[in-house]
Amino acid sequence: MRFGVLGPVEVLHGEDPLDLGPRQRRLVLLRLLVEEGRPLSADTLCRDLWPTDRPTGAASSVRAHISRLRTVLEPLRQGRSPILVSGPAGYALKVPREARDTTLFEEGVSRAREALRGRQLGVARQEIDAALALWRGEALAEAGEHAFAI
């Protein structure tokens, strides 16, 4: 799977985009992706998703979104999820760095810089073009009004 935040949030399984569901569910996924595997409590997720008018059932809504995300990310899973984990500290998305478009972008820029240092202008151009092609719009676009995306 590949996880994209350099534009609208997306998860690709091979070349196929997964249906992540409604906006709030995509925001939960974005929030977890921003933490790069560090756990977030349900309370923090609620506070980040509803900074002002938190609905009465916010915690239940977060749990439901987590459950549905697990189903989307691991449709054949039986038992505990190795990707979207929960524990005493909260929820965490355990995704390899190389599965994130942000990592691929950073690595491409690094390779371009290295090529420039070696005066390999053609290689540098190819690397930077490939890195820039990963951008599909504004990073974290769907969460622009949320503090965690700033």
PDB file of C-alpha atoms in Angstrom:
ATOM      1  CA  MET A   1       0.000   0.000   0.000  1.00  0.00           C
ATOM      2  CA  ARG A   2       1.017   3.580  -0.578  1.00  0.00           C
ATOM      3  CA  PHE A   3      -0.253   6.503   1.480  1.00  0.00           C
ATOM      4  CA  GLY A   4      -0.537   9.955  -0.057  1.00  0.00           C
ATOM      5  CA  VAL A   5      -0.954  13.317   1.636  1.00  0.00           C
ATOM      6  CA  LEU A   6       0.621  15.514  -1.053  1.00  0.00           C
ATOM      7  CA  GLY A   7      -2.847  16.469  -2.232  1.00  0.00           C
ATOM      8  CA  PRO A   8      -6.141  14.931  -1.146  1.00  0.00           C
ATOM      9  CA  VAL A   9      -5.493  11.973   1.154  1.00  0.00           C
ATOM     10  CA  GLU A  10      -5.320   8.689  -0.716  1.00  0.00           C
ATOM     11  CA  VAL A  11      -4.352   5.097  -0.100  1.00  0.00           C
ATOM     12  CA  LEU A  12      -3.377   2.979  -3.071  1.00  0.00           C
ATOM     13  CA  HIS A  13      -3.336  -0.798  -3.014  1.00  0.00           C
ATOM     14  CA  GLY A  14      -1.157  -1.449  -6.017  1.00  0.00           C
ATOM     15  CA  GLU A  15      -2.587   0.986  -8.543  1.00  0.00           C
ATOM     16  CA  ASP A  16      -6.106   0.885  -7.091  1.00  0.00           C
ATOM     17  CA  PRO A  17      -7.304   3.676  -4.775  1.00  0.00           C
ATOM     18  CA  LEU A  18      -9.130   2.496  -1.668  1.00  0.00           C
ATOM     19  CA  ASP A  19     -12.489   4.015  -0.769  1.00  0.00           C
ATOM     20  CA  LEU A  20     -11.676   5.776   2.496  1.00  0.00           C
ATOM     21  CA  GLY A  21     -15.226   6.899   3.092  1.00  0.00           C
ATOM     22  CA  PRO A  22     -16.540  10.232   4.348  1.00  0.00           C
ATOM     23  CA  ARG A  23     -14.486  13.320   5.144  1.00  0.00           C
ATOM     24  CA  GLN A  24     -14.280  12.734   8.919  1.00  0.00           C
ATOM     25  CA  ARG A  25     -12.829   9.250   8.335  1.00  0.00           C
ATOM     26  CA  ARG A  26     -10.250  10.662   5.922  1.00  0.00           C
ATOM     27  CA  LEU A  27      -9.368  13.294   8.557  1.00  0.00           C
ATOM     28  CA  VAL A  28      -8.824  10.538  11.150  1.00  0.00           C
ATOM     29  CA  LEU A  29      -6.469   8.817   8.713  1.00  0.00           C
ATOM     30  CA  LEU A  30      -4.660  12.088   7.955  1.00  0.00           C
ATOM     31  CA  ARG A  31      -4.257  12.859  11.643  1.00  0.00           C
ATOM     32  CA  LEU A  32      -2.735   9.436  12.276  1.00  0.00           C
ATOM     33  CA  LEU A  33      -0.446   9.748   9.238  1.00  0.00           C
ATOM     34  CA  VAL A  34       0.869  13.088  10.510  1.00  0.00           C
ATOM     35  CA  GLU A  35       2.025  11.364  13.709  1.00  0.00           C
ATOM     36  CA  GLU A  36       4.216   8.900  11.754  1.00  0.00           C
ATOM     37  CA  GLY A  37       3.383   5.900  13.927  1.00  0.00           C
ATOM     38  CA  ARG A  38       3.182   7.658  17.294  1.00  0.00           C
ATOM     39  CA  PRO A  39      -0.034   6.891  19.190  1.00  0.00           C
ATOM     40  CA  LEU A  40      -2.810   9.431  19.639  1.00  0.00           C
ATOM     41  CA  SER A  41      -5.416   9.170  22.360  1.00  0.00           C
ATOM     42  CA  ALA A  42      -9.086   9.143  21.425  1.00  0.00           C
ATOM     43  CA  ASP A  43      -9.441  12.418  23.324  1.00  0.00           C
ATOM     44  CA  THR A  44      -6.695  14.052  21.247  1.00  0.00           C
ATOM     45  CA  LEU A  45      -8.312  12.808  18.041  1.00  0.00           C
ATOM     46  CA  CYS A  46     -11.662  14.233  19.147  1.00  0.00           C
ATOM     47  CA  ARG A  47     -10.089  17.564  20.094  1.00  0.00           C
ATOM     48  CA  ASP A  48      -8.216  17.764  16.778  1.00  0.00           C
ATOM     49  CA  LEU A  49     -11.189  16.790  14.620  1.00  0.00           C
ATOM     50  CA  TRP A  50     -13.751  18.951  16.440  1.00  0.00           C
ATOM     51  CA  PRO A  51     -11.754  21.885  17.884  1.00  0.00           C
ATOM     52  CA  THR A  52     -14.863  23.920  18.715  1.00  0.00           C
ATOM     53  CA  ASP A  53     -18.267  22.236  18.528  1.00  0.00           C
ATOM     54  CA  ARG A  54     -17.473  18.673  19.580  1.00  0.00           C
ATOM     55  CA  PRO A  55     -20.557  16.476  19.143  1.00  0.00           C
ATOM     56  CA  THR A  56     -21.801  14.425  22.088  1.00  0.00           C
ATOM     57  CA  GLY A  57     -20.857  11.152  20.388  1.00  0.00           C
ATOM     58  CA  ALA A  58     -17.393  12.252  19.216  1.00  0.00           C
ATOM     59  CA  ALA A  59     -15.533   9.415  20.970  1.00  0.00           C
ATOM     60  CA  SER A  60     -17.940   6.828  19.551  1.00  0.00           C
ATOM     61  CA  SER A  61     -17.545   8.392  16.122  1.00  0.00           C
ATOM     62  CA  VAL A  62     -13.742   8.123  16.331  1.00  0.00           C
ATOM     63  CA  ARG A  63     -13.978   4.446  17.354  1.00  0.00           C
ATOM     64  CA  ALA A  64     -16.344   3.755  14.442  1.00  0.00           C
ATOM     65  CA  HIS A  65     -14.045   5.524  11.964  1.00  0.00           C
ATOM     66  CA  ILE A  66     -11.044   3.546  13.256  1.00  0.00           C
ATOM     67  CA  SER A  67     -12.967   0.291  12.889  1.00  0.00           C
ATOM     68  CA  ARG A  68     -14.032   1.110   9.328  1.00  0.00           C
ATOM     69  CA  LEU A  69     -10.517   2.239   8.393  1.00  0.00           C
ATOM     70  CA  ARG A  70      -9.176  -1.104   9.617  1.00  0.00           C
ATOM     71  CA  THR A  71     -11.689  -2.865   7.380  1.00  0.00           C
ATOM     72  CA  VAL A  72     -10.670  -0.753   4.362  1.00  0.00           C
ATOM     73  CA  LEU A  73      -6.929  -1.092   4.974  1.00  0.00           C
ATOM     74  CA  GLU A  74      -7.021  -4.803   5.826  1.00  0.00           C
ATOM     75  CA  PRO A  75     -10.167  -6.390   4.397  1.00  0.00           C
ATOM     76  CA  LEU A  76      -8.905  -9.943   5.006  1.00  0.00           C
ATOM     77  CA  ARG A  77      -7.634  -9.288   8.529  1.00  0.00           C
ATOM     78  CA  GLN A  78      -8.507 -11.699  11.272  1.00  0.00           C
ATOM     79  CA  GLY A  79      -7.656 -10.655  14.811  1.00  0.00           C
ATOM     80  CA  ARG A  80      -5.654  -7.583  15.780  1.00  0.00           C
ATOM     81  CA  SER A  81      -4.541  -5.144  13.127  1.00  0.00           C
ATOM     82  CA  PRO A  82      -0.787  -4.762  12.562  1.00  0.00           C
ATOM     83  CA  ILE A  83      -1.372  -1.515  10.631  1.00  0.00           C
ATOM     84  CA  LEU A  84      -3.940   0.460  12.617  1.00  0.00           C
ATOM     85  CA  VAL A  85      -3.096  -0.494  16.179  1.00  0.00           C
ATOM     86  CA  SER A  86      -4.613   0.486  19.478  1.00  0.00           C
ATOM     87  CA  GLY A  87      -3.168   0.353  22.951  1.00  0.00           C
ATOM     88  CA  PRO A  88      -3.125   2.152  26.275  1.00  0.00           C
ATOM     89  CA  ALA A  89      -1.641   5.294  24.659  1.00  0.00           C
ATOM     90  CA  GLY A  90      -4.267   5.375  21.908  1.00  0.00           C
ATOM     91  CA  TYR A  91      -4.355   4.669  18.180  1.00  0.00           C
ATOM     92  CA  ALA A  92      -1.379   4.531  15.831  1.00  0.00           C
ATOM     93  CA  LEU A  93      -0.963   3.902  12.125  1.00  0.00           C
ATOM     94  CA  LYS A  94       2.072   1.683  11.581  1.00  0.00           C
ATOM     95  CA  VAL A  95       3.084   2.373   7.998  1.00  0.00           C
ATOM     96  CA  PRO A  96       6.611   1.927   6.652  1.00  0.00           C
ATOM     97  CA  ARG A  97       8.243   5.254   5.810  1.00  0.00           C
ATOM     98  CA  GLU A  98       8.752   4.179   2.196  1.00  0.00           C
ATOM     99  CA  ALA A  99       4.969   3.714   1.816  1.00  0.00           C
ATOM    100  CA  ARG A 100       4.403   7.473   2.266  1.00  0.00           C
ATOM    101  CA  ASP A 101       4.495   9.922  -0.615  1.00  0.00           C
ATOM    102  CA  THR A 102       6.191  12.461   1.656  1.00  0.00           C
ATOM    103  CA  THR A 103       9.129  10.102   2.172  1.00  0.00           C
ATOM    104  CA  LEU A 104       9.362   9.384  -1.546  1.00  0.00           C
ATOM    105  CA  PHE A 105       9.388  13.125  -2.206  1.00  0.00           C
ATOM    106  CA  GLU A 106      12.132  13.784   0.370  1.00  0.00           C
ATOM    107  CA  GLU A 107      14.247  10.934  -0.989  1.00  0.00           C
ATOM    108  CA  GLY A 108      13.847  12.216  -4.563  1.00  0.00           C
ATOM    109  CA  VAL A 109      14.931  15.710  -3.524  1.00  0.00           C
ATOM    110  CA  SER A 110      17.943  14.236  -1.705  1.00  0.00           C
ATOM    111  CA  ARG A 111      18.952  12.251  -4.782  1.00  0.00           C
ATOM    112  CA  ALA A 112      18.571  15.378  -6.922  1.00  0.00           C
ATOM    113  CA  ARG A 113      20.823  17.345  -4.553  1.00  0.00           C
ATOM    114  CA  GLU A 114      23.402  14.573  -4.625  1.00  0.00           C
ATOM    115  CA  ALA A 115      23.309  14.528  -8.419  1.00  0.00           C
ATOM    116  CA  LEU A 116      23.773  18.317  -8.483  1.00  0.00           C
ATOM    117  CA  ARG A 117      26.793  18.023  -6.206  1.00  0.00           C
ATOM    118  CA  GLY A 118      28.177  15.513  -8.703  1.00  0.00           C
ATOM    119  CA  ARG A 119      27.337  17.871 -11.571  1.00  0.00           C
ATOM    120  CA  GLN A 120      24.944  15.293 -13.073  1.00  0.00           C
ATOM    121  CA  LEU A 121      22.373  17.821 -14.229  1.00  0.00           C
ATOM    122  CA  GLY A 122      20.300  15.368 -16.273  1.00  0.00           C
ATOM    123  CA  VAL A 123      19.961  12.962 -13.354  1.00  0.00           C
ATOM    124  CA  ALA A 124      19.149  15.828 -10.986  1.00  0.00           C
ATOM    125  CA  ARG A 125      16.420  17.027 -13.347  1.00  0.00           C
ATOM    126  CA  GLN A 126      14.895  13.534 -13.600  1.00  0.00           C
ATOM    127  CA  GLU A 127      14.913  13.098  -9.820  1.00  0.00           C
ATOM    128  CA  ILE A 128      13.342  16.476  -9.121  1.00  0.00           C
ATOM    129  CA  ASP A 129      10.718  15.956 -11.840  1.00  0.00           C
ATOM    130  CA  ALA A 130       9.800  12.558 -10.349  1.00  0.00           C
ATOM    131  CA  ALA A 131       9.607  14.070  -6.860  1.00  0.00           C
ATOM    132  CA  LEU A 132       7.427  16.955  -8.018  1.00  0.00           C
ATOM    133  CA  ALA A 133       5.127  14.531  -9.868  1.00  0.00           C
ATOM    134  CA  LEU A 134       4.140  13.069  -6.490  1.00  0.00           C
ATOM    135  CA  TRP A 135       2.305  16.301  -5.659  1.00  0.00           C
ATOM    136  CA  ARG A 136      -1.396  16.103  -6.576  1.00  0.00           C
ATOM    137  CA  GLY A 137      -2.386  19.389  -4.966  1.00  0.00           C
ATOM    138  CA  GLU A 138      -1.933  21.127  -1.618  1.00  0.00           C
ATOM    139  CA  ALA A 139      -0.421  18.895   1.089  1.00  0.00           C
ATOM    140  CA  LEU A 140      -2.975  17.814   3.703  1.00  0.00           C
ATOM    141  CA  ALA A 141      -5.526  19.651   1.555  1.00  0.00           C
ATOM    142  CA  GLU A 142      -8.590  18.207   3.260  1.00  0.00           C
ATOM    143  CA  ALA A 143      -7.441  19.291   6.695  1.00  0.00           C
ATOM    144  CA  GLY A 144      -6.422  22.863   5.886  1.00  0.00           C
ATOM    145  CA  GLU A 145      -8.555  24.428   8.611  1.00  0.00           C
ATOM    146  CA  HIS A 146      -7.300  22.037  11.317  1.00  0.00           C
ATOM    147  CA  ALA A 147      -4.352  23.010  13.520  1.00  0.00           C
ATOM    148  CA  PHE A 148      -2.639  19.624  13.066  1.00  0.00           C
ATOM    149  CA  ALA A 149      -2.262  20.327   9.331  1.00  0.00           C
ATOM    150  CA  ILE A 150      -0.600  23.707   9.695  1.00  0.00           C
TER     151      ILE A 150
END
